[in-house]
């Protein structure tokens, strides 16, 4: 008997993209699914669109606008053996669920991951990227390669019992809420399997979370602190280095120069005070030469973000 897969879709002001998302989910070759949509404070006609799909999907209405609250609500409402998260402005290939289920069951893994197709809608271009290059990896490799994983929640299939057992939840009042959930889950996994095909379509547009940088970027410091509850600080060097240096570069989109410099100083102070040799960690050594030089020095990062 095929196992039930719960698909959780948080929805907030995404009426423009919602139908294509839901249609791609309902068109899956794997049919034993439940679709749980959580509408959280939309001011457009997202709720009306969701109701038009009932009873094929379950609709939960929240007043909260928190993405973390929406995902947690979906988890609590789910009854599936597996859980997958889909963002309401994205789409999935029709084989998405089937391939991930086959991978997790055949390999007897705790998590299955597929590749991602980034669709840049304004630029009219697509980029294929892999979440992790290895076919299958075990416990020790997982712990030693945390910085190599993509911490987005949506191109993955999770076991619901592992989420419940480890009391994994999304922070409800912070941006980048996916980081502690995903990496907390990965850290608890004994084996991870990968589907090489890019089955998740990540649509990037002007209103995407990835393209929006504001003062909430400071939330990343609280997010990193939460990681310590799941991961030993010794194993976090590469991950801290990756996140703090990349997000320092992202501050170029902050209009407030004072806040930009404040973030960079706080990030590099944290790295210097926590890790003695973070500039020589595996993540930094894997960077292209010019990027490594810039990311290694806060003065160069400040110069770059001010250009």
GROMACS .gro file of N, CA, C and O in nm, residues 21-31 33 92-95:
model
   64
   21UNK      N    1   0.032   2.674  -0.926
   21UNK     CA    2   0.092   2.594  -0.818
   21UNK      C    3   0.002   2.476  -0.785
   21UNK      O    4   0.047   2.360  -0.783
   22UNK      N    5  -0.125   2.502  -0.757
   22UNK     CA    6  -0.218   2.396  -0.718
   22UNK      C    7  -0.238   2.295  -0.830
   22UNK      O    8  -0.246   2.174  -0.805
   23UNK      N    9  -0.245   2.343  -0.953
   23UNK     CA   10  -0.263   2.250  -1.066
   23UNK      C   11  -0.143   2.156  -1.078
   23UNK      O   12  -0.160   2.037  -1.110
   24UNK      N   13  -0.023   2.207  -1.054
   24UNK     CA   14   0.095   2.121  -1.064
   24UNK      C   15   0.096   2.015  -0.953
   24UNK      O   16   0.144   1.904  -0.973
   25UNK      N   17   0.040   2.049  -0.838
   25UNK     CA   18   0.032   1.953  -0.727
   25UNK      C   19  -0.073   1.846  -0.755
   25UNK      O   20  -0.049   1.726  -0.736
   26UNK      N   21  -0.189   1.888  -0.802
   26UNK     CA   22  -0.297   1.794  -0.826
   26UNK      C   23  -0.272   1.707  -0.949
   26UNK      O   24  -0.342   1.607  -0.970
   27UNK      N   25  -0.172   1.742  -1.028
   27UNK     CA   26  -0.137   1.666  -1.148
   27UNK      C   27  -0.027   1.563  -1.122
   27UNK      O   28   0.029   1.507  -1.216
   28UNK      N   29   0.003   1.536  -0.996
   28UNK     CA   30   0.111   1.443  -0.963
   28UNK      C   31   0.079   1.299  -1.006
   28UNK      O   32  -0.035   1.254  -0.999
   29UNK      N   33   0.183   1.228  -1.050
   29UNK     CA   34   0.167   1.087  -1.086
   29UNK      C   35   0.145   1.002  -0.961
   29UNK      O   36   0.088   0.894  -0.970
   30UNK      N   37   0.193   1.048  -0.847
   30UNK     CA   38   0.169   0.980  -0.719
   30UNK      C   39   0.038   1.035  -0.663
   30UNK      O   40   0.026   1.154  -0.635
   31UNK      N   41  -0.061   0.948  -0.647
   31UNK     CA   42  -0.197   0.994  -0.618
   31UNK      C   43  -0.234   0.993  -0.470
   31UNK      O   44  -0.332   1.060  -0.432
   33UNK      N   45  -0.207   1.148  -0.192
   33UNK     CA   46  -0.161   1.272  -0.130
   33UNK      C   47  -0.279   1.344  -0.064
   33UNK      O   48  -0.395   1.323  -0.100
   92UNK      N   49   0.575   2.225  -0.930
   92UNK     CA   50   0.653   2.101  -0.926
   92UNK      C   51   0.623   2.017  -1.049
   92UNK      O   52   0.512   2.021  -1.103
   93UNK      N   53   0.724   1.943  -1.095
   93UNK     CA   54   0.703   1.851  -1.205
   93UNK      C   55   0.608   1.739  -1.160
   93UNK      O   56   0.602   1.706  -1.041
   94UNK      N   57   0.540   1.678  -1.253
   94UNK     CA   58   0.438   1.579  -1.216
   94UNK      C   59   0.498   1.456  -1.148
   94UNK      O   60   0.427   1.384  -1.076
   95UNK      N   61   0.627   1.431  -1.165
   95UNK     CA   62   0.691   1.315  -1.102
   95UNK      C   63   0.754   1.349  -0.966
   95UNK      O   64   0.817   1.263  -0.904
   0.00000   0.00000   0.00000
